[in-house]
Amino acid sequence: MRHLIAPRQGLTLIELLATLAITVILFGMAVPYMGDYMVNTRLREAGNALHAETLYAQGEALKRNMTTRLIVDGSDIQVRDMSDGDEGTLLRRRALGEGLSAQAAAQVDFNSRGMPLPFGTATAIDIGKSGVTCSAELRCPGLRVDGGGSVRLCVNRLDCP
């Protein structure tokens, strides 16, 4: 037996409009969370950059068998070889993203064994963003260098001792 009505192909205008309406509603619900996601991503990226530069400074101290200094001032991170006097020689410089900065200026000297100077000095460097209050949702990273030279990055400085 033959079918008198051919199977239809494609979508009707009503089906397309319903799909579009559902998509717009879901997208509208996601937009407020995208702002927090972007801020968290930038903060995490800045924390990773600070961690990488700290490990670089420590590694250069070991490699060169000389003292190196990590200087964090606002959004500027510098690594200097301190064998040439008070100012030292700039090895590397990196800027954190726009609006991101260290909460306070900090400086860490690593000796030829990769330990902070003076020996046993622990340092905490916290990253923040202007206009952002750190919380469980907006996680501002914190870098910790302990007295023995261990370097770790805390995802949220509020949870970091």
mmCIF file of C-alpha atoms in Angstrom:
data_model
loop_
_atom_site.group_PDB
_atom_site.id
_atom_site.type_symbol
_atom_site.label_atom_id
_atom_site.label_comp_id
_atom_site.label_asym_id
_atom_site.label_seq_id
_atom_site.Cartn_x
_atom_site.Cartn_y
_atom_site.Cartn_z
ATOM 1 C CA MET A 1 0.000 0.000 0.000
ATOM 2 C CA ARG A 2 1.289 3.403 -0.922
ATOM 3 C CA HIS A 3 1.304 6.373 1.384
ATOM 4 C CA LEU A 4 -0.646 9.299 0.090
ATOM 5 C CA ILE A 5 1.165 11.794 2.310
ATOM 6 C CA ALA A 6 4.914 12.174 1.806
ATOM 7 C CA PRO A 7 7.042 12.257 4.951
ATOM 8 C CA ARG A 8 7.834 15.864 5.782
ATOM 9 C CA GLN A 9 11.384 17.127 5.984
ATOM 10 C CA GLY A 10 12.781 20.136 7.829
ATOM 11 C CA LEU A 11 11.392 22.180 10.688
ATOM 12 C CA THR A 12 8.396 24.442 10.976
ATOM 13 C CA LEU A 13 8.698 28.069 11.956
ATOM 14 C CA ILE A 14 7.098 27.325 15.344
ATOM 15 C CA GLU A 15 9.687 24.652 16.120
ATOM 16 C CA LEU A 16 12.529 27.004 15.196
ATOM 17 C CA LEU A 17 11.136 29.829 17.345
ATOM 18 C CA ALA A 18 10.649 27.505 20.334
ATOM 19 C CA THR A 19 14.249 26.277 20.031
ATOM 20 C CA LEU A 20 15.523 29.845 19.743
ATOM 21 C CA ALA A 21 13.491 30.949 22.790
ATOM 22 C CA ILE A 22 14.884 28.105 24.913
ATOM 23 C CA THR A 23 18.441 28.915 23.789
ATOM 24 C CA VAL A 24 18.038 32.607 24.669
ATOM 25 C CA ILE A 25 16.659 31.757 28.118
ATOM 26 C CA LEU A 26 19.533 29.368 28.872
ATOM 27 C CA PHE A 27 22.113 31.859 27.625
ATOM 28 C CA GLY A 28 20.520 34.603 29.745
ATOM 29 C CA MET A 29 20.825 32.403 32.822
ATOM 30 C CA ALA A 30 24.531 31.738 32.125
ATOM 31 C CA VAL A 31 25.629 35.355 31.538
ATOM 32 C CA PRO A 32 25.944 36.401 35.223
ATOM 33 C CA TYR A 33 28.262 33.482 35.891
ATOM 34 C CA MET A 34 30.478 34.261 32.905
ATOM 35 C CA GLY A 35 31.693 37.469 34.569
ATOM 36 C CA ASP A 36 32.870 35.573 37.659
ATOM 37 C CA TYR A 37 34.397 32.907 35.442
ATOM 38 C CA MET A 38 36.428 35.489 33.519
ATOM 39 C CA VAL A 39 37.662 37.193 36.716
ATOM 40 C CA ASN A 40 38.638 33.830 38.240
ATOM 41 C CA THR A 41 40.455 32.871 35.046
ATOM 42 C CA ARG A 42 42.477 36.090 35.028
ATOM 43 C CA LEU A 43 43.337 35.760 38.716
ATOM 44 C CA ARG A 44 44.422 32.143 38.235
ATOM 45 C CA GLU A 45 46.511 33.145 35.227
ATOM 46 C CA ALA A 46 48.255 35.872 37.255
ATOM 47 C CA GLY A 47 48.918 33.424 40.084
ATOM 48 C CA ASN A 48 50.425 30.923 37.653
ATOM 49 C CA ALA A 49 52.627 33.662 36.159
ATOM 50 C CA LEU A 50 53.887 34.646 39.615
ATOM 51 C CA HIS A 51 54.529 30.999 40.489
ATOM 52 C CA ALA A 52 56.454 30.450 37.243
ATOM 53 C CA GLU A 53 58.620 33.529 37.786
ATOM 54 C CA THR A 54 59.377 32.485 41.361
ATOM 55 C CA LEU A 55 60.469 29.033 40.215
ATOM 56 C CA TYR A 56 62.521 30.669 37.469
ATOM 57 C CA ALA A 57 64.292 32.913 40.007
ATOM 58 C CA GLN A 58 64.991 29.929 42.239
ATOM 59 C CA GLY A 59 66.258 27.871 39.303
ATOM 60 C CA GLU A 60 68.519 30.668 38.092
ATOM 61 C CA ALA A 61 70.016 30.955 41.571
ATOM 62 C CA LEU A 62 70.863 27.252 41.458
ATOM 63 C CA LYS A 63 72.125 27.348 37.877
ATOM 64 C CA ARG A 64 74.279 30.466 38.259
ATOM 65 C CA ASN A 65 75.427 29.578 41.772
ATOM 66 C CA MET A 66 74.625 33.194 42.694
ATOM 67 C CA THR A 67 71.930 35.105 44.520
ATOM 68 C CA THR A 68 68.864 36.029 42.479
ATOM 69 C CA ARG A 69 66.056 38.316 43.512
ATOM 70 C CA LEU A 70 62.357 38.149 42.729
ATOM 71 C CA ILE A 71 60.776 41.595 42.934
ATOM 72 C CA VAL A 72 57.007 41.995 42.859
ATOM 73 C CA ASP A 73 55.786 45.575 42.792
ATOM 74 C CA GLY A 74 52.180 46.123 41.817
ATOM 75 C CA SER A 75 51.652 44.383 38.495
ATOM 76 C CA ASP A 76 55.363 44.187 37.656
ATOM 77 C CA ILE A 77 57.421 41.044 38.321
ATOM 78 C CA GLN A 78 61.196 41.134 37.891
ATOM 79 C CA VAL A 79 63.906 38.523 38.305
ATOM 80 C CA ARG A 80 67.403 39.934 38.852
ATOM 81 C CA ASP A 81 70.876 38.403 39.155
ATOM 82 C CA MET A 82 72.341 40.096 42.236
ATOM 83 C CA SER A 83 75.985 39.247 41.585
ATOM 84 C CA ASP A 84 76.618 42.657 39.964
ATOM 85 C CA GLY A 85 75.881 44.901 42.920
ATOM 86 C CA ASP A 86 72.878 46.570 44.529
ATOM 87 C CA GLU A 87 70.631 46.821 41.470
ATOM 88 C CA GLY A 88 71.659 43.550 39.872
ATOM 89 C CA THR A 89 71.145 42.512 36.271
ATOM 90 C CA LEU A 90 67.607 42.131 34.959
ATOM 91 C CA LEU A 91 67.066 38.559 33.796
ATOM 92 C CA ARG A 92 63.364 38.654 33.100
ATOM 93 C CA ARG A 93 60.385 40.969 33.526
ATOM 94 C CA ARG A 94 56.709 40.165 33.299
ATOM 95 C CA ALA A 95 53.576 42.206 33.825
ATOM 96 C CA LEU A 96 50.395 40.790 35.278
ATOM 97 C CA GLY A 97 47.123 41.350 33.435
ATOM 98 C CA GLU A 98 45.182 44.586 33.429
ATOM 99 C CA GLY A 99 43.852 45.512 36.861
ATOM 100 C CA LEU A 100 45.741 42.645 38.530
ATOM 101 C CA SER A 101 48.461 43.313 41.071
ATOM 102 C CA ALA A 102 50.174 42.069 44.193
ATOM 103 C CA GLN A 103 48.473 43.269 47.363
ATOM 104 C CA ALA A 104 51.819 44.536 48.695
ATOM 105 C CA ALA A 105 55.296 44.966 47.251
ATOM 106 C CA ALA A 106 57.511 41.982 47.996
ATOM 107 C CA GLN A 107 61.033 40.821 47.369
ATOM 108 C CA VAL A 108 62.546 37.359 47.766
ATOM 109 C CA ASP A 109 66.263 36.635 47.492
ATOM 110 C CA PHE A 110 67.313 33.070 46.691
ATOM 111 C CA ASN A 111 70.825 31.906 47.540
ATOM 112 C CA SER A 112 72.925 29.519 45.460
ATOM 113 C CA ARG A 113 71.128 26.556 47.058
ATOM 114 C CA GLY A 114 67.683 27.896 46.144
ATOM 115 C CA MET A 115 66.757 28.889 49.679
ATOM 116 C CA PRO A 116 65.426 32.290 50.685
ATOM 117 C CA LEU A 117 67.759 34.811 52.258
ATOM 118 C CA PRO A 118 68.081 35.373 55.128
ATOM 119 C CA PHE A 119 67.728 31.680 55.843
ATOM 120 C CA GLY A 120 64.351 30.714 57.270
ATOM 121 C CA THR A 121 62.512 33.740 55.905
ATOM 122 C CA ALA A 122 58.994 32.910 54.765
ATOM 123 C CA THR A 123 57.205 35.173 52.286
ATOM 124 C CA ALA A 124 53.567 35.514 51.264
ATOM 125 C CA ILE A 125 52.544 37.297 48.068
ATOM 126 C CA ASP A 126 48.824 37.685 47.381
ATOM 127 C CA ILE A 127 47.314 38.627 44.030
ATOM 128 C CA GLY A 128 44.138 40.669 43.689
ATOM 129 C CA LYS A 129 42.108 42.603 41.164
ATOM 130 C CA SER A 130 40.983 46.187 41.636
ATOM 131 C CA GLY A 131 37.307 46.378 42.493
ATOM 132 C CA VAL A 132 37.089 42.681 43.436
ATOM 133 C CA THR A 133 36.624 41.310 46.930
ATOM 134 C CA CYS A 134 38.102 37.848 47.326
ATOM 135 C CA SER A 135 35.672 35.181 48.495
ATOM 136 C CA ALA A 136 34.874 31.514 48.000
ATOM 137 C CA GLU A 137 33.441 32.380 44.569
ATOM 138 C CA LEU A 138 36.120 34.879 43.481
ATOM 139 C CA ARG A 139 39.348 33.104 44.327
ATOM 140 C CA CYS A 140 42.423 35.323 44.616
ATOM 141 C CA PRO A 141 45.628 33.262 44.521
ATOM 142 C CA GLY A 142 48.413 33.469 47.063
ATOM 143 C CA LEU A 143 52.043 32.459 46.617
ATOM 144 C CA ARG A 144 53.898 31.069 49.620
ATOM 145 C CA VAL A 145 57.678 30.655 49.876
ATOM 146 C CA ASP A 146 58.591 28.915 53.108
ATOM 147 C CA GLY A 147 61.866 29.224 54.979
ATOM 148 C CA GLY A 148 63.332 26.097 53.405
ATOM 149 C CA GLY A 149 62.720 27.223 49.837
ATOM 150 C CA SER A 150 59.484 25.364 49.078
ATOM 151 C CA VAL A 151 57.312 27.369 46.672
ATOM 152 C CA ARG A 152 53.579 26.742 46.405
ATOM 153 C CA LEU A 153 50.609 28.498 44.898
ATOM 154 C CA CYS A 154 47.343 28.510 46.815
ATOM 155 C CA VAL A 155 44.278 28.666 44.597
ATOM 156 C CA ASN A 156 42.486 30.830 47.153
ATOM 157 C CA ARG A 157 44.608 32.863 49.535
ATOM 158 C CA LEU A 158 41.784 32.768 52.080
ATOM 159 C CA ASP A 159 42.382 29.013 52.468
ATOM 160 C CA CYS A 160 46.168 29.342 52.521
ATOM 161 C CA PRO A 161 48.013 29.502 55.851
#
